[in-house]
PDB file of C-alpha atoms in Angstrom:
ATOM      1  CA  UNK E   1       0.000   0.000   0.000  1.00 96.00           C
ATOM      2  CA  UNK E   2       0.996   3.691  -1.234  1.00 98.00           C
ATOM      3  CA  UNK E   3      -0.025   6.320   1.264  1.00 98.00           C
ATOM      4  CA  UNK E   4       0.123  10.093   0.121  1.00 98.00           C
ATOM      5  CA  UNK E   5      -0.423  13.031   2.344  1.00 98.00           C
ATOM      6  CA  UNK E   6      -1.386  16.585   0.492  1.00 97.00           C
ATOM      7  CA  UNK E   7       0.522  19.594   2.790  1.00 97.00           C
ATOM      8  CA  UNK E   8      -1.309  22.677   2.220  1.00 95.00           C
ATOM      9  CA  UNK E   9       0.764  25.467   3.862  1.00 95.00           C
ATOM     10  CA  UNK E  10       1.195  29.014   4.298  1.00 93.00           C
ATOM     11  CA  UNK E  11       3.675  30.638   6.918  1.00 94.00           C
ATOM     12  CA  UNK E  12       3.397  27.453   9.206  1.00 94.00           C
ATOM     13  CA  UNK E  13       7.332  27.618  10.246  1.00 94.00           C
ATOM     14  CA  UNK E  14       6.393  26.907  13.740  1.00 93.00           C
ATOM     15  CA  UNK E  15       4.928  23.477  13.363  1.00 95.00           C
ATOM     16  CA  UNK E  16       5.226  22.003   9.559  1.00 96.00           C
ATOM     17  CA  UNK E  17       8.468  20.116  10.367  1.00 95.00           C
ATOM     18  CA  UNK E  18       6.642  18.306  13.715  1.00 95.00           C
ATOM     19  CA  UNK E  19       3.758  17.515  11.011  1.00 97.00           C
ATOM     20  CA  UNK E  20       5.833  15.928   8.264  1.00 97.00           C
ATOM     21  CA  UNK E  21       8.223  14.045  10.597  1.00 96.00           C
ATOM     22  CA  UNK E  22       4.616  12.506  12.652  1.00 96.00           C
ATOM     23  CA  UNK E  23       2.978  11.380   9.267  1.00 97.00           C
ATOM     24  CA  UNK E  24       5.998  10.078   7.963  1.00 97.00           C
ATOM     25  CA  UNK E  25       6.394   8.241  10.994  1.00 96.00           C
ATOM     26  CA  UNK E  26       3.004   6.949  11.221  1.00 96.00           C
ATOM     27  CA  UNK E  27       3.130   5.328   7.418  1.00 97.00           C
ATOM     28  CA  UNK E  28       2.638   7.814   5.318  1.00 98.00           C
ATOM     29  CA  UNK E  29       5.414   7.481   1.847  1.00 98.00           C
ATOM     30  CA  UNK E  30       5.466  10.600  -0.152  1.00 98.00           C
ATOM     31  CA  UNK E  31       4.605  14.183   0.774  1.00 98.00           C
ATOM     32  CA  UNK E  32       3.584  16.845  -1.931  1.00 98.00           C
ATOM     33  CA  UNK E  33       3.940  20.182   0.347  1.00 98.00           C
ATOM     34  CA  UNK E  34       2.057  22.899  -1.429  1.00 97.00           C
ATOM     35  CA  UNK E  35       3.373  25.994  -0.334  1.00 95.00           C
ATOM     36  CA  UNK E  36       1.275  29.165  -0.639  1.00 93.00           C
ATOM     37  CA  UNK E  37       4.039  32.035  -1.225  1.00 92.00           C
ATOM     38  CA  UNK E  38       5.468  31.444   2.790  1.00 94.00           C
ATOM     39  CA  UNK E  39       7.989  34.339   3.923  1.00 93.00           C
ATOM     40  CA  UNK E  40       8.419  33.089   7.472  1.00 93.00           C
ATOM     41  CA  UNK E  41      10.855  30.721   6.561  1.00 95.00           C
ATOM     42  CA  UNK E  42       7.952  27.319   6.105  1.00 96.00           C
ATOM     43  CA  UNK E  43       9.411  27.252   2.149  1.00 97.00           C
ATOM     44  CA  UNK E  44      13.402  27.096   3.741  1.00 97.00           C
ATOM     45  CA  UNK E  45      12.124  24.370   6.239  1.00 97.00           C
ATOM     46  CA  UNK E  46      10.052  22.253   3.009  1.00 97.00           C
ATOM     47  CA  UNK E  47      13.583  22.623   0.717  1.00 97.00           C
ATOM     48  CA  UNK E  48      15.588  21.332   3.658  1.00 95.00           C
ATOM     49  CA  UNK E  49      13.528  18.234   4.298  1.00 96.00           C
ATOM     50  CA  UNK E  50      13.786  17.442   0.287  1.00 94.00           C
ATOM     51  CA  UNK E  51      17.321  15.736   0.970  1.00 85.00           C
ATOM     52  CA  UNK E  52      16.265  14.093   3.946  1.00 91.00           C
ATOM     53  CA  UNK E  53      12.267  12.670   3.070  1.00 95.00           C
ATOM     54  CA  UNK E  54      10.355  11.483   0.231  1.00 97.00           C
ATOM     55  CA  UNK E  55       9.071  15.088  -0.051  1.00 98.00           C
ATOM     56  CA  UNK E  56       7.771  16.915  -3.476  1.00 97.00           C
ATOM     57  CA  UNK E  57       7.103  20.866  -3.023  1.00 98.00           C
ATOM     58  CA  UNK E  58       4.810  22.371  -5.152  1.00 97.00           C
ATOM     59  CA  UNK E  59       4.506  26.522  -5.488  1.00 96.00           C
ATOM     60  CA  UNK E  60       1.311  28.022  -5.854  1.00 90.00           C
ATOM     61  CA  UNK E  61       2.303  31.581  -5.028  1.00 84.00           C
ATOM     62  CA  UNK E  62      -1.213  32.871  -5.869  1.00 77.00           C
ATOM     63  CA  UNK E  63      -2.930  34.818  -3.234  1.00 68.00           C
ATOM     64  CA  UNK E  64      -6.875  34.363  -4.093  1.00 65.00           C
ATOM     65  CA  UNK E  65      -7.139  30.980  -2.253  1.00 63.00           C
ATOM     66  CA  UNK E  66      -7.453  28.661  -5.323  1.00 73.00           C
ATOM     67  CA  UNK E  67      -7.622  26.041  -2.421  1.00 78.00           C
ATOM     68  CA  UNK E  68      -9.583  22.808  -4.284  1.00 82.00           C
ATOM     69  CA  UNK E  69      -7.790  23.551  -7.604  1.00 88.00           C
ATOM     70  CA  UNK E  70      -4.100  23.427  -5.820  1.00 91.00           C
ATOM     71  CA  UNK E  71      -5.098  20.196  -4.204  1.00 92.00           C
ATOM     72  CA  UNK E  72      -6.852  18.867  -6.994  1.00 91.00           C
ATOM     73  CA  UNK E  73      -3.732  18.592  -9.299  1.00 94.00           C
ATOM     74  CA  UNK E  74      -1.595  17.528  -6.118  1.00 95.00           C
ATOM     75  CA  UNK E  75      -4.146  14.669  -5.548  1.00 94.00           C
ATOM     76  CA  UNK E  76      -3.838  13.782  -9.247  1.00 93.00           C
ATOM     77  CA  UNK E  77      -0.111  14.404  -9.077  1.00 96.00           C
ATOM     78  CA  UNK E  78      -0.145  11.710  -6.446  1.00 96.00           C
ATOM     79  CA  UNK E  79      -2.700   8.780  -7.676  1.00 95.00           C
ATOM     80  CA  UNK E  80      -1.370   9.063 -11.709  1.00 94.00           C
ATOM     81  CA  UNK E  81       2.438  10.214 -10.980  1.00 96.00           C
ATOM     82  CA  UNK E  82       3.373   8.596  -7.542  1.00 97.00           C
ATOM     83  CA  UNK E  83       0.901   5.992  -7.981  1.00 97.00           C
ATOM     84  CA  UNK E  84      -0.468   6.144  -4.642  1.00 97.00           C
ATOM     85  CA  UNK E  85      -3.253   3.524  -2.933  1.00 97.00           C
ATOM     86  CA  UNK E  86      -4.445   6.054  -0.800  1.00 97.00           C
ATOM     87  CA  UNK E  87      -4.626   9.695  -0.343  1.00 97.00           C
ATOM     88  CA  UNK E  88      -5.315  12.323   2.260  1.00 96.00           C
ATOM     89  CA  UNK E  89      -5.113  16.378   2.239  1.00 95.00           C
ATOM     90  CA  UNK E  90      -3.901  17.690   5.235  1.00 96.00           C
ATOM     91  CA  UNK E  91      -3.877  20.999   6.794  1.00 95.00           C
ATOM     92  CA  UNK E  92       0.107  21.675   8.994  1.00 96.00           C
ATOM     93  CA  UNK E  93      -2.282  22.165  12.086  1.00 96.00           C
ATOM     94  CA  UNK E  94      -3.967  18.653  11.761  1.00 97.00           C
ATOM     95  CA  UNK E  95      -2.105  15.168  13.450  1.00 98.00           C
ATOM     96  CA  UNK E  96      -4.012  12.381  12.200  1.00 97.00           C
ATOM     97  CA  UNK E  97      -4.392   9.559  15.181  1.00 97.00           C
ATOM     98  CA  UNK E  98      -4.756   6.152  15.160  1.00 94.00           C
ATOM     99  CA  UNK E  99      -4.460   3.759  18.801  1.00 88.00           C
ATOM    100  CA  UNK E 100      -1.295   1.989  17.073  1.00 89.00           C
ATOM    101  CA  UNK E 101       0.702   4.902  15.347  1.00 91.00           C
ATOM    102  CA  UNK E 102       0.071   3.896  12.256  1.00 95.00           C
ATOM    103  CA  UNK E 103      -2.562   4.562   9.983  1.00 97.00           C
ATOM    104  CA  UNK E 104      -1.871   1.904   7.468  1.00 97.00           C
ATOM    105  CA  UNK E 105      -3.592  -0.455   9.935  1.00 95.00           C
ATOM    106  CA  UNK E 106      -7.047   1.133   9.775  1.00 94.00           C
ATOM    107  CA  UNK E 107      -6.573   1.543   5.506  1.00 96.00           C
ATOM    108  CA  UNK E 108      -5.648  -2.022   5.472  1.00 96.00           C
ATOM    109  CA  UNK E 109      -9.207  -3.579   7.336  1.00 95.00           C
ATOM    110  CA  UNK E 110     -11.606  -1.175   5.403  1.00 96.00           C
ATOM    111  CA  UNK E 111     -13.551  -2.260   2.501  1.00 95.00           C
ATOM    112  CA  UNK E 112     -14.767   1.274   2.090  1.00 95.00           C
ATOM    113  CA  UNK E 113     -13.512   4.037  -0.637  1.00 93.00           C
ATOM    114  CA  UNK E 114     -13.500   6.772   1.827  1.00 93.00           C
ATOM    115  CA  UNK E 115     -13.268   6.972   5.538  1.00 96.00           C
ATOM    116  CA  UNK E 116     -15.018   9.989   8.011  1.00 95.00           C
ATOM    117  CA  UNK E 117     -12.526  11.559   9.919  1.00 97.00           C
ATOM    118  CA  UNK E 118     -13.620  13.305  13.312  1.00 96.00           C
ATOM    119  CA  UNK E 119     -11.839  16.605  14.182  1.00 96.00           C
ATOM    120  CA  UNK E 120     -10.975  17.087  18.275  1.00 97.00           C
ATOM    121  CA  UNK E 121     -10.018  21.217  18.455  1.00 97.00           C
ATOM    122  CA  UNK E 122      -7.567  21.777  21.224  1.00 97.00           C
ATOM    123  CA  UNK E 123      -7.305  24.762  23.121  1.00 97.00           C
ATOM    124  CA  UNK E 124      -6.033  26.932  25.613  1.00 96.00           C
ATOM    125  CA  UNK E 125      -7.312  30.186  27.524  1.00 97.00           C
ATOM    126  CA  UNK E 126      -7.189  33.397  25.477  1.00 96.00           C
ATOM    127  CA  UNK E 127      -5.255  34.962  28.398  1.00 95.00           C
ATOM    128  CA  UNK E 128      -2.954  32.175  29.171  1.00 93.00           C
ATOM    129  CA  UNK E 129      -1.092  31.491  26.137  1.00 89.00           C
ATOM    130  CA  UNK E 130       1.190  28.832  26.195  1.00 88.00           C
ATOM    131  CA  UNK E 131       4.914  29.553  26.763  1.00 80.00           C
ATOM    132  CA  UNK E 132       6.562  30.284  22.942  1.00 75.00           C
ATOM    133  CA  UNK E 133       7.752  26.718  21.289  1.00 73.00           C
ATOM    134  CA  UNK E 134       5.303  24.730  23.710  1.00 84.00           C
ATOM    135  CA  UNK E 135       2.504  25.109  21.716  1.00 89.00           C
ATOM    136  CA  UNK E 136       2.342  20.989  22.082  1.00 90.00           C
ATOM    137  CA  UNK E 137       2.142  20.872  25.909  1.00 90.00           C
ATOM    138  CA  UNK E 138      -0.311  24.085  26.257  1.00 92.00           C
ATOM    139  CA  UNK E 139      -3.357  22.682  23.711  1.00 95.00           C
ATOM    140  CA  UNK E 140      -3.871  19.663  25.910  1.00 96.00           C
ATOM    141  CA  UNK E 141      -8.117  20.951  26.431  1.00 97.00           C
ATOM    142  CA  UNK E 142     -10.768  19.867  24.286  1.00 97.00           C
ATOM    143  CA  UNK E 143     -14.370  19.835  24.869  1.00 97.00           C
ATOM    144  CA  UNK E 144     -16.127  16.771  25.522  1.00 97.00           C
ATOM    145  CA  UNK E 145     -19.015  17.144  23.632  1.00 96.00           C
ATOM    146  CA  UNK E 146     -19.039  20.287  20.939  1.00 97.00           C
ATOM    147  CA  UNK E 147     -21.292  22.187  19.743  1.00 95.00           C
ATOM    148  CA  UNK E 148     -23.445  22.095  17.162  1.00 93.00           C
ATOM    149  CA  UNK E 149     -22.630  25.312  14.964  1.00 87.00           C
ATOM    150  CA  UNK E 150     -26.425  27.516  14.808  1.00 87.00           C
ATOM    151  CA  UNK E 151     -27.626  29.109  11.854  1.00 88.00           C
ATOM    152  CA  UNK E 152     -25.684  32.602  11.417  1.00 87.00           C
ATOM    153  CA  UNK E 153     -27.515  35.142   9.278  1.00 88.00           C
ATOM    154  CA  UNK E 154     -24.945  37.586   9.820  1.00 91.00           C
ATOM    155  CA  UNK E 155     -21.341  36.654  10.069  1.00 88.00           C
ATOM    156  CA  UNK E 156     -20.307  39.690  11.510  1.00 89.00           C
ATOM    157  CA  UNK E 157     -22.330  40.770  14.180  1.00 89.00           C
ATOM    158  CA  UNK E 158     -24.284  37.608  15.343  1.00 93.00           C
ATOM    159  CA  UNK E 159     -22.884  36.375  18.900  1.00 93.00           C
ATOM    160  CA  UNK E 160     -22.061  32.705  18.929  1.00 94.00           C
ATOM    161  CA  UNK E 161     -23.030  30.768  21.682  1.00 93.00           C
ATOM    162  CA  UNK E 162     -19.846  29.530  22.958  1.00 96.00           C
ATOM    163  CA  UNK E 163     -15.986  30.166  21.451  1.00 97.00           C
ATOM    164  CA  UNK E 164     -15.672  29.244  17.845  1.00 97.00           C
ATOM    165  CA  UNK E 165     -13.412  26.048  19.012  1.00 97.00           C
ATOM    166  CA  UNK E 166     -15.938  25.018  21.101  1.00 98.00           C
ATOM    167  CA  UNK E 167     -18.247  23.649  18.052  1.00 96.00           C
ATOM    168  CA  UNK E 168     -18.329  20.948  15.794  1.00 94.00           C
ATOM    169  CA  UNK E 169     -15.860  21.096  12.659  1.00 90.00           C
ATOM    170  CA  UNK E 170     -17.234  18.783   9.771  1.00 91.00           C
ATOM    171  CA  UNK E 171     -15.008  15.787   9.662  1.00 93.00           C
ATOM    172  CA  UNK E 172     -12.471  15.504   6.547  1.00 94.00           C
ATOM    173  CA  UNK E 173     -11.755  12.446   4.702  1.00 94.00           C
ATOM    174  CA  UNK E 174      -8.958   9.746   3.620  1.00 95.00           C
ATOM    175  CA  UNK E 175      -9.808   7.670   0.495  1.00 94.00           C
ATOM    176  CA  UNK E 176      -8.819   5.596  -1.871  1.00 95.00           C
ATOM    177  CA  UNK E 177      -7.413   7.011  -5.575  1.00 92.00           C
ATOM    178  CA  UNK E 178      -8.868   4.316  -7.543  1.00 91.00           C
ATOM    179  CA  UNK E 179     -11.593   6.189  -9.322  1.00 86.00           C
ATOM    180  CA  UNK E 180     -11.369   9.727  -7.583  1.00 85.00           C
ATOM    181  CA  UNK E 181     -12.988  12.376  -9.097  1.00 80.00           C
ATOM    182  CA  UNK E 182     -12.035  15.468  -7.226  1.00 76.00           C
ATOM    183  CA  UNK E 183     -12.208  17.040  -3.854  1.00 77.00           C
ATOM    184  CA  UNK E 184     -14.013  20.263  -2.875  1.00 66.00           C
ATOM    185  CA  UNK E 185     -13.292  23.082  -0.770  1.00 55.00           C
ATOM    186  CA  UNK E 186     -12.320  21.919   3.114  1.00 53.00           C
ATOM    187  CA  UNK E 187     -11.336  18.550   2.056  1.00 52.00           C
ATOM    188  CA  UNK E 188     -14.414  17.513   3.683  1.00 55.00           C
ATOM    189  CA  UNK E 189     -15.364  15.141   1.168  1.00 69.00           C
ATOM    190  CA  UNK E 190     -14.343  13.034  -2.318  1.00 76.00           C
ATOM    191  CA  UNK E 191     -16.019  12.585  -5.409  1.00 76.00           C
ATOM    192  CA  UNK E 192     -15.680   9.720  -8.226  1.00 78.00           C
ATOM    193  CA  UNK E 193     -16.164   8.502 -11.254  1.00 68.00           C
ATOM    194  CA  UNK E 194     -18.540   5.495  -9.776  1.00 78.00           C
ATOM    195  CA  UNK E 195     -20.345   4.536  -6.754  1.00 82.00           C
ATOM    196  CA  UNK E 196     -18.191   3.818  -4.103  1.00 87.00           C
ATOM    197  CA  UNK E 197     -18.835   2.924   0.244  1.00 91.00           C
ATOM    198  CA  UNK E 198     -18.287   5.448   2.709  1.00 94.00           C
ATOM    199  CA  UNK E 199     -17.291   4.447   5.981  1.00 95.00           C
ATOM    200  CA  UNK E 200     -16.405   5.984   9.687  1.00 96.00           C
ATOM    201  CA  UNK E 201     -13.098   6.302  10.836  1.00 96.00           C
ATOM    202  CA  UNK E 202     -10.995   4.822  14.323  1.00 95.00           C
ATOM    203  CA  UNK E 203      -8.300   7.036  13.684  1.00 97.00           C
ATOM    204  CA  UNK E 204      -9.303  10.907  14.402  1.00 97.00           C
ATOM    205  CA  UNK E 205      -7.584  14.177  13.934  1.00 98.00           C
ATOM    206  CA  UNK E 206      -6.339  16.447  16.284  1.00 97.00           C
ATOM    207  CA  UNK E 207      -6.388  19.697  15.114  1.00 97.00           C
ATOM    208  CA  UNK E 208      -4.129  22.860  16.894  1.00 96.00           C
ATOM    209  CA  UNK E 209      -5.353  25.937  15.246  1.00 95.00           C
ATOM    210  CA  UNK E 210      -4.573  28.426  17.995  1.00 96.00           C
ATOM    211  CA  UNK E 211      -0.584  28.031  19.094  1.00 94.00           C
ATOM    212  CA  UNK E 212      -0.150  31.750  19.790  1.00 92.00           C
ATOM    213  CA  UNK E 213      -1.804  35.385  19.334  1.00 92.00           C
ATOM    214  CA  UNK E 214       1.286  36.397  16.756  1.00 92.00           C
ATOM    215  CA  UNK E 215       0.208  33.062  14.662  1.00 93.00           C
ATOM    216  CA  UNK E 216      -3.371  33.567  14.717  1.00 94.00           C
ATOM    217  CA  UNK E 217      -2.953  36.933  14.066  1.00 95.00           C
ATOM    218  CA  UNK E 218      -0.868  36.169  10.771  1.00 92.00           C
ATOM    219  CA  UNK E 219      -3.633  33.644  10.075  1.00 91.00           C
ATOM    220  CA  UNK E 220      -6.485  35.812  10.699  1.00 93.00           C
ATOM    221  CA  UNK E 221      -5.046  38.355   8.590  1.00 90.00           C
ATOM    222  CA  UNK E 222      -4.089  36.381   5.523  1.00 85.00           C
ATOM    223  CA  UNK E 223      -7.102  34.003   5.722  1.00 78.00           C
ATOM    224  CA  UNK E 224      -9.076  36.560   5.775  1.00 78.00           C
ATOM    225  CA  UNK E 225      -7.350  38.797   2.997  1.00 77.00           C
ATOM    226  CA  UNK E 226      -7.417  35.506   1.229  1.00 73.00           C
ATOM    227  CA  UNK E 227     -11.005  34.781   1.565  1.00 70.00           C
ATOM    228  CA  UNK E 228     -11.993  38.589   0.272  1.00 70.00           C
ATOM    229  CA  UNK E 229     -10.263  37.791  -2.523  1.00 66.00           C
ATOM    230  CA  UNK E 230     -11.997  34.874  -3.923  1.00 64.00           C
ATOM    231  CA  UNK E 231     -14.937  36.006  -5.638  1.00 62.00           C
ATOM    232  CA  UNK E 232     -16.657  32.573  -6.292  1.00 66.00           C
ATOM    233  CA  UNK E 233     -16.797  31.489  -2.980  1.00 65.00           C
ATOM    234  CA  UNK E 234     -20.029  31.162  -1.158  1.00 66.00           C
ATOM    235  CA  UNK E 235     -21.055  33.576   1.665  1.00 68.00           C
ATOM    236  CA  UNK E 236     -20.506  30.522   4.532  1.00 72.00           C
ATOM    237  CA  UNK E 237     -17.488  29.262   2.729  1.00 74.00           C
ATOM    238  CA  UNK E 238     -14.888  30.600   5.151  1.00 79.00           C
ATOM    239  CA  UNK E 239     -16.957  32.440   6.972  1.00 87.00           C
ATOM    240  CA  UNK E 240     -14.785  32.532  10.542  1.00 90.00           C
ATOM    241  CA  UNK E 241     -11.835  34.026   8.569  1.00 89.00           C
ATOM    242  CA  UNK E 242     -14.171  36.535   7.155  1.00 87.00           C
ATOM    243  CA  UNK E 243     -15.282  37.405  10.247  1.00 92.00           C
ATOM    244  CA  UNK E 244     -12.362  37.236  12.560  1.00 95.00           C
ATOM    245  CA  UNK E 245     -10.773  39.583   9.710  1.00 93.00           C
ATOM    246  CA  UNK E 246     -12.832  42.315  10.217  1.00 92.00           C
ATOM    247  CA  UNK E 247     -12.825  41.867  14.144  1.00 94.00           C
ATOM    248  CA  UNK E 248      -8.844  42.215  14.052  1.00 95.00           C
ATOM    249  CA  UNK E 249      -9.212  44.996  11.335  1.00 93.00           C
ATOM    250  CA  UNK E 250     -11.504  46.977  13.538  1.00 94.00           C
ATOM    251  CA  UNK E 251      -9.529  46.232  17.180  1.00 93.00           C
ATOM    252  CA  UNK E 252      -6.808  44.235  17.223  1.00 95.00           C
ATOM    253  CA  UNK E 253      -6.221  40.410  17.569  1.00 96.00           C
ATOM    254  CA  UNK E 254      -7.904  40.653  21.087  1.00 96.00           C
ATOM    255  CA  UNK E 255     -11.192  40.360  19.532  1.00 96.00           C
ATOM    256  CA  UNK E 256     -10.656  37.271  17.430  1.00 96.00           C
ATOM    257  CA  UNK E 257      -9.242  35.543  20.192  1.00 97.00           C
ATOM    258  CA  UNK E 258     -11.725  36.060  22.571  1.00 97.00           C
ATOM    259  CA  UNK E 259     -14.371  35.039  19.775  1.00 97.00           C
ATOM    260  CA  UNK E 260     -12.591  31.666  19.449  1.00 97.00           C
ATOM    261  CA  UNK E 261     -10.858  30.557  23.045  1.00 98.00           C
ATOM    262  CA  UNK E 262     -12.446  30.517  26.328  1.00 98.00           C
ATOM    263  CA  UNK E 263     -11.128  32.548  29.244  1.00 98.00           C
ATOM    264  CA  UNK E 264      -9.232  31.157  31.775  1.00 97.00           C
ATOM    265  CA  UNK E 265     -12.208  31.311  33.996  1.00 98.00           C
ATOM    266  CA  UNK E 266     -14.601  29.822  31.607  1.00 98.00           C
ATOM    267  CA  UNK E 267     -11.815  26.844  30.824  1.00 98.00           C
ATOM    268  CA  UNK E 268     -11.663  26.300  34.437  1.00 98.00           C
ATOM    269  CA  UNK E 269     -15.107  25.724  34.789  1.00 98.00           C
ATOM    270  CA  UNK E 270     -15.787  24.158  32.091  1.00 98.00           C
ATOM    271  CA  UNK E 271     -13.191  21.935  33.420  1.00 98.00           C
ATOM    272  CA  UNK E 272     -14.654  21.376  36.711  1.00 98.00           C
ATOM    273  CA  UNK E 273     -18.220  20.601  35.213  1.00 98.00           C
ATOM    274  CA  UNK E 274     -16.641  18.376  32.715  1.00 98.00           C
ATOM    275  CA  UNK E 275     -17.243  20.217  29.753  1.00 98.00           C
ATOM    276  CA  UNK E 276     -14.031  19.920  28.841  1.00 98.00           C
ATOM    277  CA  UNK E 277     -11.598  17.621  29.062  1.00 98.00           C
ATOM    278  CA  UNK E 278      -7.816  17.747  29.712  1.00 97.00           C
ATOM    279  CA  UNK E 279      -6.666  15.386  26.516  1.00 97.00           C
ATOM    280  CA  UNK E 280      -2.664  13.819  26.314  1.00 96.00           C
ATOM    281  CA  UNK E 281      -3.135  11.669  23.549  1.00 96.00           C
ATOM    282  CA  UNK E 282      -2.138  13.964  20.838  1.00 95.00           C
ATOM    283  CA  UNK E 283       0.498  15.255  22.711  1.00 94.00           C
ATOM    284  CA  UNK E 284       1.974  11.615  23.396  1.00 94.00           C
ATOM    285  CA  UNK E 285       1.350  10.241  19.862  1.00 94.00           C
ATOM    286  CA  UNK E 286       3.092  13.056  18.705  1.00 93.00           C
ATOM    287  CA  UNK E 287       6.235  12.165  21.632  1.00 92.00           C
ATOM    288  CA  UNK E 288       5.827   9.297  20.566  1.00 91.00           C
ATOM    289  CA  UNK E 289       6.408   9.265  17.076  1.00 90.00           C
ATOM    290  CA  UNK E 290       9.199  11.671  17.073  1.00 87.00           C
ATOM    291  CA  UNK E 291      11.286   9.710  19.517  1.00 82.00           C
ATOM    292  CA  UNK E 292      10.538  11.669  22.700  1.00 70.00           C
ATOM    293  CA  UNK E 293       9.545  10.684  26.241  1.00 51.00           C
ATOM    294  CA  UNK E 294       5.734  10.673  26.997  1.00 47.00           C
ATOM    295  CA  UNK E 295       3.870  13.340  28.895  1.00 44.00           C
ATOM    296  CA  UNK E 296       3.758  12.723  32.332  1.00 31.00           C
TER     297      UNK E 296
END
């Protein structure tokens, strides 16, 4: 079996290398890295692990968020080219879990074309970052049971009834390239040429999206730039970005944070009334696989 993950990355220097060396680790062959015009040094860190991984870096320098069309051709790219078995598109904040370490296991029982994968946020308090570089041993919260997202008519000015990273994220998918089709925007789900059997997933994602206000800052600003301008995109299609962009236009990174991390207060509680849930696993899959001791 050929497994193929699809790196979609802009300015990501902080964690990138931790997400190549875990997937590698964990059975995944070949890398395409697509690298969305990075100056923080991500496109450096992508030409230095050419000579040491079976890494391909594609540049797609373009700044209207082409996203399905740049991961379209990688996907092709990797089922015609590298001949790959299996594919998956990954975002550099996203460790994909299984209980063994290795998420060949799980591809080798399924009968299915395409497996569900489940998305756990991880968190911290808005006004208790984690120290800088420790990004892996501050997200350790995640709430037991999120929220379901409510209708929004406004993206802007409608209150939401808990931090963003509180609710449910739609699940994203791994799949077979026999017969793909394409993928749409999200990665969310995959399309081919014939029916084919869906399936849940074991293995589930644990996704870091917060690591620090000067990275969600960056994010905020260039997702949101980003978003503005693609004109073909529909009005929920990115809609946090869109709104956390005018938040941080109008008063600073404060206000995006606060709309998507709890307080320290609010974590504590939450904590005590078991809404959420102090989670190691990612953090000692992630020791694990990169030759580290566990959490204690």
């Amino acid at each position: 079996m050929k497994l193929v993950m699809i790196l979609l990355v802009r300015d990501e220097a902080d964690i990138v290398r931790q997400n190549i060396a875990f997937h590698l680790a964990c059975g995944v062959d070949h890398v395409i890295a697509i690298d969305n015009g990075s100056v923080d040094g991500t496109r450096d860190i992508l030409a230095d692990l050419v000579g040491q991984a079976p890494i391909t870096i594609v540049d797609e320098p373009g700044r209207d968020y082409a996203q399905s069309t740049w991961v379209n051709q990688a996907i092709f790219q990797a089922k015609d080219r590298l001949k790959a078995d299996w594919i998956f598109s990954n975002d550099a904040d996203e460790f994909w879990l299984t209980q063994d370490n290795d998420l060949k296991a799980e591809l080798t029982r399924t009968p299915a074309h395409i497996l569900n994968v489940t998305r756990r946020n991880m968190v911290f308090a808005h006004d208790a970052p984690p120290p800088e570089g420790g990004w892996a041993q501050g997200l350790v919260y995640r709430v037991a049971d999120p929220v379901a997202r409510p209708p929004i008519d406004d993206i802007y000015a409608d209150n939401l009834p808990c931090p963003y990273f509180y609710m449910n994220l739609p699940p994203k998918v791994i799949f077979r390239a026999e017969g793909f089709g394409g993928i749409g925007m999200g990665n969310h789900n995959a399309q081919f040429v014939s029916d084919v059997t869906k399936a849940e997933a074991e293995m589930v994602i644990y996704h870091y999206p917060v690591r620090s206000a000067a990275q969600f800052e960056r994010k905020v600003v260039q997702g949101g730039a980003a978003f503005l301008n693609h004109k073909n995109l529909g009005k929920m299609t990115g809609w946090h970005w869109r709104r956390w962009h005018r938040m941080e236009q109008a008063g600073g990174i404060e206000l995006p944070l606060r709309d998507a991390l709890p307080s320290q207060d609010m974590l504590k509680a939450d904590l005590e009334t078991g809404r959420v849930l102090r989670d190691l696993r990612g953090l000692e899959a992630l020791q694990a696989a990169l030759g580290t001791e566990p959490a204690a």
